[in-house]
Coordinates of C-alpha atoms in Angstrom, one line a residue:
X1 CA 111.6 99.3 119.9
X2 CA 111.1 102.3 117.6
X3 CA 114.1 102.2 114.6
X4 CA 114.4 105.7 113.0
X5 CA 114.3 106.2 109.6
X6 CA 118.3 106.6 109.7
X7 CA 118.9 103.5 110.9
X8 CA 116.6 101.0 109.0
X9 CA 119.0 100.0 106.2
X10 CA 121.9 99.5 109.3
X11 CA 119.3 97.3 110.9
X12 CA 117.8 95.2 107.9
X13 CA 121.8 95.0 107.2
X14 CA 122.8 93.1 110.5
X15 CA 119.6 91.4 111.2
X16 CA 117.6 88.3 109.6
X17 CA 114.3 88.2 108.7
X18 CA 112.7 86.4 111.8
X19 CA 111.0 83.2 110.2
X20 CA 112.0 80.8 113.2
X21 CA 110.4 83.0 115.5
X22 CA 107.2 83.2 113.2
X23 CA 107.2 79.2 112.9
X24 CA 107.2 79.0 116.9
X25 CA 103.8 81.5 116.8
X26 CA 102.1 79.5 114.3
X27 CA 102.9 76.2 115.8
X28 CA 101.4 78.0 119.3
X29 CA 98.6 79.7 117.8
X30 CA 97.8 76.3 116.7
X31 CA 98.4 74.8 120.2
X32 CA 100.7 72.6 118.6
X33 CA 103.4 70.0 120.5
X34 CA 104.3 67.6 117.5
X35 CA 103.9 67.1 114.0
X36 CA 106.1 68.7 111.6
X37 CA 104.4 71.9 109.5
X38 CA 105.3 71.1 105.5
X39 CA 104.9 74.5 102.9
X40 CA 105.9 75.0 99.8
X41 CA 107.4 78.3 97.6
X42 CA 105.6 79.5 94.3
X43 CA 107.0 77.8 91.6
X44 CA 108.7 79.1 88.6
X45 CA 106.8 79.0 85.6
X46 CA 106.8 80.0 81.6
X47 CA 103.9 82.6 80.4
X48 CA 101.4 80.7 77.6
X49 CA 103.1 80.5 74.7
X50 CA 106.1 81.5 75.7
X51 CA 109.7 80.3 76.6
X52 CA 110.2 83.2 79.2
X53 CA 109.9 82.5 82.6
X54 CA 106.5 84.5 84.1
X55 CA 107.0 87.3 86.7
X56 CA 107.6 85.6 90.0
X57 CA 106.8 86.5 93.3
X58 CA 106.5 84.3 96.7
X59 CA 103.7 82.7 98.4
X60 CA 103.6 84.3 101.4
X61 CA 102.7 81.3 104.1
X62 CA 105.9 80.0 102.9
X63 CA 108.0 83.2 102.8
X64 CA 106.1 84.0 106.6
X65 CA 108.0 81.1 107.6
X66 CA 111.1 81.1 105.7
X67 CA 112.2 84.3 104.3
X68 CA 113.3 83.3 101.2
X69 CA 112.0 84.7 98.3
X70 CA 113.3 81.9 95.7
X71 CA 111.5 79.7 93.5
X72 CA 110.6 76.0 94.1
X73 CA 111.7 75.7 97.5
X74 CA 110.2 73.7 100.5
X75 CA 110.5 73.9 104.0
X76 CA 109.3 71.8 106.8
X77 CA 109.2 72.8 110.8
X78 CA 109.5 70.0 113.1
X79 CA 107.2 71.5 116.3
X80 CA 109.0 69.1 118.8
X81 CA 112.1 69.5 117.8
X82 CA 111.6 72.7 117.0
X83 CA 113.8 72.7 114.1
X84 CA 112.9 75.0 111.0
X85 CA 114.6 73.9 107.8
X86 CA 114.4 74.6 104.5
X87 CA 114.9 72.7 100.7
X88 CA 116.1 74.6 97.8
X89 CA 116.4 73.1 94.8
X90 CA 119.6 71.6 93.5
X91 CA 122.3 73.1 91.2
X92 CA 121.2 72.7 87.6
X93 CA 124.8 73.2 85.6
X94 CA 122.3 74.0 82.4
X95 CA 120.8 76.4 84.9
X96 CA 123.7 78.0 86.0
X97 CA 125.3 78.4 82.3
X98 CA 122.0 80.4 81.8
X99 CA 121.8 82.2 85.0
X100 CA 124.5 82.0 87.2
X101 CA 125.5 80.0 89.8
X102 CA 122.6 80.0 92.3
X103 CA 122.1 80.1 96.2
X104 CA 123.5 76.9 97.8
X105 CA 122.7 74.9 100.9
X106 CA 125.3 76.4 102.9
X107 CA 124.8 79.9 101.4
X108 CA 121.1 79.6 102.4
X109 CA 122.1 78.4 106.0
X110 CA 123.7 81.1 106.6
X111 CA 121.5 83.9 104.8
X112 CA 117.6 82.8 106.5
X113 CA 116.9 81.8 110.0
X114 CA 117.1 78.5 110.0
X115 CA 118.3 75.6 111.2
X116 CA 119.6 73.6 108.4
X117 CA 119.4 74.1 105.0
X118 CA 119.3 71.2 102.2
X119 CA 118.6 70.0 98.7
X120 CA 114.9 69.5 97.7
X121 CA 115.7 66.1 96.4
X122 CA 116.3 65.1 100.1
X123 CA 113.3 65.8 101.3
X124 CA 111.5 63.0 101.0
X125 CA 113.9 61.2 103.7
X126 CA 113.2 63.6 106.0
X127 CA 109.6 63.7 106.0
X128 CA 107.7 61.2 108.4
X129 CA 104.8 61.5 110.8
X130 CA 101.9 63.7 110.8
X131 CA 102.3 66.8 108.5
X132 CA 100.3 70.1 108.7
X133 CA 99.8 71.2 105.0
X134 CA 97.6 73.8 103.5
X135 CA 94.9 72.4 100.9
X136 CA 95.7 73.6 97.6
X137 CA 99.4 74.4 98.6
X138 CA 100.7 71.0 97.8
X139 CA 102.1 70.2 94.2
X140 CA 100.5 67.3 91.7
X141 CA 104.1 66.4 91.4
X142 CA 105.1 66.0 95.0
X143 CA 104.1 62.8 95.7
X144 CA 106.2 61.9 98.9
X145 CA 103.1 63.2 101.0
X146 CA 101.6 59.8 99.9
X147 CA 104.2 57.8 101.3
X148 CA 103.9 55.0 104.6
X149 CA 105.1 56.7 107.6
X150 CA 103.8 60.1 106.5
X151 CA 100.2 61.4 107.2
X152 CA 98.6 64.1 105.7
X153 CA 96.8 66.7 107.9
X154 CA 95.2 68.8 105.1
X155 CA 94.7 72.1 107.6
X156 CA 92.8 75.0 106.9
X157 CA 93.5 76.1 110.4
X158 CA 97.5 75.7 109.9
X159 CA 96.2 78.8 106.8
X160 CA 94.1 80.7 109.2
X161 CA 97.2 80.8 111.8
X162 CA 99.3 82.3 109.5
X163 CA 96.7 84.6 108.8
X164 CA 96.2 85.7 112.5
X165 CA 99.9 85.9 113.2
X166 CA 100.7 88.1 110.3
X167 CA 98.5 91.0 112.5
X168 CA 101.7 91.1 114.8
X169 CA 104.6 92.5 113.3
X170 CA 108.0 92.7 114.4
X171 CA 110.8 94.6 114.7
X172 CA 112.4 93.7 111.4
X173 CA 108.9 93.5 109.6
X174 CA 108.4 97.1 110.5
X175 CA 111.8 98.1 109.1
X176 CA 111.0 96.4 105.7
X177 CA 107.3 98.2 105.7
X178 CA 109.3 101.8 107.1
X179 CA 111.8 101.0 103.9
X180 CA 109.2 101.3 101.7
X181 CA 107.6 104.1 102.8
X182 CA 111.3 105.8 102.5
X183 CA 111.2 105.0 99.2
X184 CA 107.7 105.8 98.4
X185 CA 107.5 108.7 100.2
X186 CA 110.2 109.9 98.4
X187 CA 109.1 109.2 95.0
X188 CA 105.6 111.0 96.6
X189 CA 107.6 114.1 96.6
X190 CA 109.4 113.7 93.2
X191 CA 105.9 113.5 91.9
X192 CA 104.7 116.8 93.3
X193 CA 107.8 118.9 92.3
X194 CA 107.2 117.2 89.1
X195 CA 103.7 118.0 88.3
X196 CA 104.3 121.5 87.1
X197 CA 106.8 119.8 84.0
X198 CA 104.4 117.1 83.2
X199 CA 101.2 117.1 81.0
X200 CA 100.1 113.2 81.1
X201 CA 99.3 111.0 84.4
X202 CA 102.0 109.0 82.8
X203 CA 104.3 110.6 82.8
X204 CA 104.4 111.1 86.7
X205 CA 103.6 107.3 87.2
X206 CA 107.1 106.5 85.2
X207 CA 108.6 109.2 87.7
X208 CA 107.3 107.5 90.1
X209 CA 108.5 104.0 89.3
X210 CA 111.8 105.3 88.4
X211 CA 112.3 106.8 92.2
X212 CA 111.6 103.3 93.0
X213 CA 113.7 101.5 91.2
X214 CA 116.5 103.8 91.9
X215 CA 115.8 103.3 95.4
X216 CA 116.1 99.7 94.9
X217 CA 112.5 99.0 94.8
X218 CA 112.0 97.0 91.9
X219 CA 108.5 96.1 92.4
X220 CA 105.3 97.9 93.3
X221 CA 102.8 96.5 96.1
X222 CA 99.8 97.6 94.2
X223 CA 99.4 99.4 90.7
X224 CA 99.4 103.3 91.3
X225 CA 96.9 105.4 90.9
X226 CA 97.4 108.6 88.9
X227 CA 94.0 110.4 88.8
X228 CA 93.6 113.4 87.5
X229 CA 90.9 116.1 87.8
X230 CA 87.4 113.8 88.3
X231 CA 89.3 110.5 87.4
X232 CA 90.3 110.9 91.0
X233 CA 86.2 110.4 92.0
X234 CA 87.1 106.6 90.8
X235 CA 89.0 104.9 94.3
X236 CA 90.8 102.4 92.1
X237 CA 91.4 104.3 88.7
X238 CA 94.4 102.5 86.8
X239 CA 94.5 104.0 83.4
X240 CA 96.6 106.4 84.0
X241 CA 96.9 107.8 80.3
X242 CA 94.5 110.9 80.7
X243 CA 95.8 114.9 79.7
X244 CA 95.4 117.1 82.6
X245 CA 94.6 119.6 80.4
X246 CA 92.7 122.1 82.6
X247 CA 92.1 120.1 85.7
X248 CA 92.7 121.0 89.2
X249 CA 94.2 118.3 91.2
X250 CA 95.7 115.2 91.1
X251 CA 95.7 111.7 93.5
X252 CA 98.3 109.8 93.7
X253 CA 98.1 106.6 95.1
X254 CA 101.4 104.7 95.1
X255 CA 103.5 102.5 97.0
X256 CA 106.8 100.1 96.7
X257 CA 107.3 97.1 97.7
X258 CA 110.6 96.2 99.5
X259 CA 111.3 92.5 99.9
X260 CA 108.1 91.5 100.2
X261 CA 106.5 94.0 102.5
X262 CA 104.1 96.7 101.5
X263 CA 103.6 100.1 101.6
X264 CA 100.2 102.4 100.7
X265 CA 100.7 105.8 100.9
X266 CA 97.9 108.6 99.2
X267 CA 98.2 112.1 98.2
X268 CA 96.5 114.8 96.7
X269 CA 97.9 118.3 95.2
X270 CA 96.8 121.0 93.0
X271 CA 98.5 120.8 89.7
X272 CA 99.0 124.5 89.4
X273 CA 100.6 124.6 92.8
X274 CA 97.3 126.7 94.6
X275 CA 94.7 124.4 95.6
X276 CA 90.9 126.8 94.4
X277 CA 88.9 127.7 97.1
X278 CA 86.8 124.6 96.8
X279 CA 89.4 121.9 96.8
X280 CA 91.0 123.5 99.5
X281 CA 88.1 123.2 102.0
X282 CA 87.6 119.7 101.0
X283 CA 91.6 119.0 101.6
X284 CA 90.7 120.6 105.0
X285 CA 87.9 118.2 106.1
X286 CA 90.0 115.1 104.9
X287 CA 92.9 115.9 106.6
X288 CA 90.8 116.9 109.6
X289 CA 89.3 113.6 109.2
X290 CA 92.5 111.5 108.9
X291 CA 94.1 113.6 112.0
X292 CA 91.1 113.2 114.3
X293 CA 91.2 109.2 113.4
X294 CA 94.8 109.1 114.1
X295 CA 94.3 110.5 117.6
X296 CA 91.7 107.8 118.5
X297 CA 94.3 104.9 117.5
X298 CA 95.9 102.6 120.4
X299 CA 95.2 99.3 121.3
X300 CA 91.9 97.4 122.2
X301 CA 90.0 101.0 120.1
X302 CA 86.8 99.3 117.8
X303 CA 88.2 100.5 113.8
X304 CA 84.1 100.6 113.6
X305 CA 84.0 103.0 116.1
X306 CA 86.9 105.1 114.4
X307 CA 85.6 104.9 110.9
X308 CA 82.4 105.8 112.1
X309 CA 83.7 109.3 114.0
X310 CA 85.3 110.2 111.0
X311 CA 81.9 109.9 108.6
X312 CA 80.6 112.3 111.4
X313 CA 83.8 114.8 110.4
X314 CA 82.4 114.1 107.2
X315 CA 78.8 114.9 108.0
X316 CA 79.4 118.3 110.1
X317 CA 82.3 119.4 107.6
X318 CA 79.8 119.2 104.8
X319 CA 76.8 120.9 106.9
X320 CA 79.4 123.9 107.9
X321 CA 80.0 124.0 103.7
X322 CA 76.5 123.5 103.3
X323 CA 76.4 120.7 100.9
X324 CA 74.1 119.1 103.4
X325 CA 71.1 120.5 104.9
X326 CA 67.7 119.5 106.9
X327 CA 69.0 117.2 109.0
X328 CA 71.6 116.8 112.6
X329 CA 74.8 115.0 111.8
X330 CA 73.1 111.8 113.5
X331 CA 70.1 112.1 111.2
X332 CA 72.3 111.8 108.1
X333 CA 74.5 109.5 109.8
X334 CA 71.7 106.7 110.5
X335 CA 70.5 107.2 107.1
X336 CA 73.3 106.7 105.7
X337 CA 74.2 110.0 103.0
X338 CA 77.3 110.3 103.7
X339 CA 78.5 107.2 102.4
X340 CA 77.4 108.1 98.7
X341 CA 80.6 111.0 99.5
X342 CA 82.5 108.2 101.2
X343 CA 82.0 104.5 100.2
X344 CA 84.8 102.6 101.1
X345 CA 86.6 102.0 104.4
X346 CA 88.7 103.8 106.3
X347 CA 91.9 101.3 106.3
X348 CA 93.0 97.9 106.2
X349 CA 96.2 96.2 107.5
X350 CA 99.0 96.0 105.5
X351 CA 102.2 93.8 105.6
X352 CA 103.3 91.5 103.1
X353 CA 100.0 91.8 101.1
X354 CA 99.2 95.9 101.2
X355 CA 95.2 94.2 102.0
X356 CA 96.8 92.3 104.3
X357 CA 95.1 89.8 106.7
X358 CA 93.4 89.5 110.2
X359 CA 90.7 91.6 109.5
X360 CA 87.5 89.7 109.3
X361 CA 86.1 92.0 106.8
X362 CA 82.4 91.3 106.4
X363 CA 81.4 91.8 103.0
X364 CA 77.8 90.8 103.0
X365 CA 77.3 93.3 106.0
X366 CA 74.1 95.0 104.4
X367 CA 75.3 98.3 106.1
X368 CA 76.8 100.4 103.4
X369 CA 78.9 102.3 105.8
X370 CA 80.5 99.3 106.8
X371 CA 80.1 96.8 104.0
X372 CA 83.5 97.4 102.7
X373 CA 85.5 97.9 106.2
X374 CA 88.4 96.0 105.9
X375 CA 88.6 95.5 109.8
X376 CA 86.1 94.9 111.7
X377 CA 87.7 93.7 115.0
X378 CA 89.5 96.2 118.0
X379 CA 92.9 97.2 117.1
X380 CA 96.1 94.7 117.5
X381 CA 98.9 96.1 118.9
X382 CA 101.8 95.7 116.9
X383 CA 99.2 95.6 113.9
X384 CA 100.3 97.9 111.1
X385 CA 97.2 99.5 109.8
X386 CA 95.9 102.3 106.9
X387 CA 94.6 105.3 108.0
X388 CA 93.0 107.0 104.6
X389 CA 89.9 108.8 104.6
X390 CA 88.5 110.4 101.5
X391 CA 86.0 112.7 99.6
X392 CA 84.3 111.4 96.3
X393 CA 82.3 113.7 94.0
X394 CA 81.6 111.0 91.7
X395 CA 78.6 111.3 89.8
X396 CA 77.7 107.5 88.8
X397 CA 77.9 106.8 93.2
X398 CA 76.0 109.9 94.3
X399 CA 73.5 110.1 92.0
X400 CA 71.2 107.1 92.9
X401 CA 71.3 109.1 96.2
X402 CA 70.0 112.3 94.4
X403 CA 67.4 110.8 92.8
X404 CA 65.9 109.1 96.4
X405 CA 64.2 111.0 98.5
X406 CA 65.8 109.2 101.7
X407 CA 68.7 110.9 100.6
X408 CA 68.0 114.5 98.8
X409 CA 66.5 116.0 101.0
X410 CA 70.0 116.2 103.0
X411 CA 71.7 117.6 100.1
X412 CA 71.6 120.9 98.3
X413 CA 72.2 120.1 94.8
X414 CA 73.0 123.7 93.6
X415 CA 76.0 124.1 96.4
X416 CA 77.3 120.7 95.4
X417 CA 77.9 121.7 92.0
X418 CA 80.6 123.5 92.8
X419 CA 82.7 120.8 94.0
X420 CA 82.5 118.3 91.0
X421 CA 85.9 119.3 89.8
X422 CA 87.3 118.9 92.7
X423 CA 87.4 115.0 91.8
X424 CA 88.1 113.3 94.7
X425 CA 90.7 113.9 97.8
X426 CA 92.0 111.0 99.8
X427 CA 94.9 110.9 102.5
X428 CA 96.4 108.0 103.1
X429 CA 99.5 107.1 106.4
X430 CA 100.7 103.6 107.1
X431 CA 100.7 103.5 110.8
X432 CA 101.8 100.8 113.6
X433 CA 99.7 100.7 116.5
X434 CA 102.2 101.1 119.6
X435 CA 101.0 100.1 123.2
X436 CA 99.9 103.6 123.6
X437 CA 99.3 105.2 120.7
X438 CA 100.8 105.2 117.0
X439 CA 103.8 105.9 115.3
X440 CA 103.2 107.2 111.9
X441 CA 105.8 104.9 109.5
X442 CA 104.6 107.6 106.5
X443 CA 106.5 110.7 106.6
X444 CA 105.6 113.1 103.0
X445 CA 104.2 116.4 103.4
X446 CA 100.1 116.8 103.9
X447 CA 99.7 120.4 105.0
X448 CA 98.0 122.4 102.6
X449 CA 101.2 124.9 102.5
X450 CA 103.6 122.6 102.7
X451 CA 101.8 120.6 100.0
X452 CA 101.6 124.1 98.1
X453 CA 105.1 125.0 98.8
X454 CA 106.6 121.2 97.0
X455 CA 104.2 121.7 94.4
X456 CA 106.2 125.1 93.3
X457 CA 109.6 124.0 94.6
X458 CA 112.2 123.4 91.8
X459 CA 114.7 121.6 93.6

């Protein structure tokens, strides 16, 4: 089913996050038919040398298959049975003179989809026969594993399904990922109409967290990138503390997290509000690049095959500008050039983790172009992916490649000078793969006018 963007908080409202359903595709991914699957939350903890608790945030096998977000909890899944419950811990009255009164067995009963819904300190009863647990998942203290009657199946492959099921994503998964992009996207556009007032990248990353937290978005997937002029030539820049003095453009690379689920959402706009004459042919080519690789998305479509059509965009964009010369785009494809202007990949799945998993990277691929490809298998549908090509221009990547003659003689040094400033351009979507197709769950402004046009808005 599609949900439009108007009804996703009427739909995350009324609806529960689906963790029986996800235990049921584990357990059959897994070819189970008894046993009982035992996971455990992250635990709270104090920082070092501190009384204050340290920031807390689940472990997603266990929220996968719970949907609760609290501390210290347990749950088992009883395949036979097929009965999902879950252990929170007991009321502490030191706790709740602290804190509050917290969730309580019947409260969590009825908030997550589960069966039943009980004290931690009752778990030891319940547990008997063979158990499913992930190795290094288990607590020191939690010594009821050891017990007669119980035997421990320490399962990488109980991890691994998890992994493989998390491709797929629901209904109510892709509300929570098209939340965040609401609220990121939105914050996106604070940030351009911004720029104009602003003087320091971060000032524009507190605008941005501010949109978020308004938005009720308390937490961010990922650190943001706010890279200005040739800071954006660095894919991961995280200082964010530079002037922009007299530089062109700026990247933005931001997005929220909303209850656990990601979102990963790149733009790039001139921080005058008129892209020059070089950064707006480069804006061209990635945005030619990102819509051609859109239109090859659907199911059972190699992302190999897809990031490679786009370094040929790249290729014949940069021949047409004549940054490259002396060679057909194949020639400099096979050798390789263009990945000194484009070194990472072209996307990776995204969910609860925004590098999320199922996508048998292959890291010791000695292919540069692919080395860092993220996914390396045919397109899942249901899978919700990245789509983010880019430009670089930064000196410390493509000057090895200057300096070999594999390499220089493709590219004209004295053209390519005038597109240092430039920095880098990358824009990024979140998309679901449909059964036929896409749907883009990213909706901010990309079109060079439009882009231009938010950029000098004042409203």
């Amino acid at each position: 089913m599609t949900i439009h963007p108007t009804s996703v908080s009427e739909y995350l409202s009324t609806h529960k996050y689906p963790a029986k359903a996800h235990a049921r595709a584990v357990a059959k991914h897994l070819s189970l038919t008894s046993g009982t699957i035992y996971l455990e939350s992250q635990k709270s903890r104090l920082e070092e040398d501190k009384d204050q608790e340290a920031p807390f945030h689940q472990r997603r096998y266990f929220f996968y298959l719970s949907g609760c977000a609290l501390p210290d909890c347990y749950l088992t899944y009883d395949v036979a049975k097929d009965f999902l419950t879950l252990y929170i811990p007991p009321i502490n009255p030191e706790e709740v003179m602290w804190s509050g009164l917290p969730l309580d067995a019947e409260g969590a009963k009825n908030k997550f989809d589960i069966d039943s819904a009980k004290y931690s300190n009752e778990l030891e009863a319940d547990l008997k026969g063979e158990v499913l647990v992930i190795p290094g998942q288990v607590s020191e203290s939690v010594t009821l594993l050891k017990d007669e009657g119980v035997t421990v199946k320490l399962s990488k492959d109980l991890k691994e399904a998890i992994n493989e099921c998390r491709v797929y994503k629901d209904d109510y998964e892709v509300a929570l990922i098209k939340h965040a992009n609401e609220i990121s996207g939105s914050a996106h556009v604070a940030l351009m109409k911004a720029a104009k007032t602003c003087k320091f990248e971060h000032e524009l990353e507190g605008i941005f967290l501010e949109n978020c937290i308004r938005r009720g978005a308390r937490r961010q997937a990922y650190d943001s990138i706010i890279a200005s002029g040739t800071n954006a030539a660095t894919l991961h820049y995280i200082h964010n503390n530079q002037a922009f003095s007299d530089r062109l453009n700026i990247l933005i690379d931001g997005g929220c997290e909303y209850d656990l689920y990601a979102s990963d959402i790149t733009r790039v706009f001139p921080l005058n509000g008129k892209f020059t004459k070089e950064s707006r042919e480069i804006y061209s080519l990635v945005l030619k690049m990102q819509i051609d690789a859109l239109a090859m998305i659907k199911p059972g479509v190699l992302w190999d095959t897809i990031h490679e059509t786009v370094h040929k965009i790249l290729i014949q964009g940069f021949l047409d500008l004549g940054i490259f010369q002396n060679g057909t785009v194949d020639e400099i494809l096979e050798n390789r050039t263009s990945c000194a202007f484009l070194p990472h990949g072209l996307g990776h799945h995204m969910g609860m983790d925004t590098h999320d998993t199922g996508g048998h990277p292959n890291y010791s691929d000695p292919d540069p172009m692919y080395k860092y490809l993220r996914v390396r298998i045919p397109l899942k549908e249901r899978a919700v992916i990245t789509v983010e090509p880019g430009v670089y221009f930064c000196e410390f990547i493509i000057k090895p490649y200057l300096e070999n003659p594999k390499h220089n003689k493709y590219i004209n040094t004295e053209i390519l000078d005038r597109y240092w400033a430039v920095g880098g351009v990358r824009i990024e979507d979140d998309v679901l793969v449909t059964k036929d197709g896409y749907e883009n769950l990213t909706n901010v402004v990309k079109e060079i006018d439009d882009v231009e046009g938010t950029v000098n808005s004042t409203a």
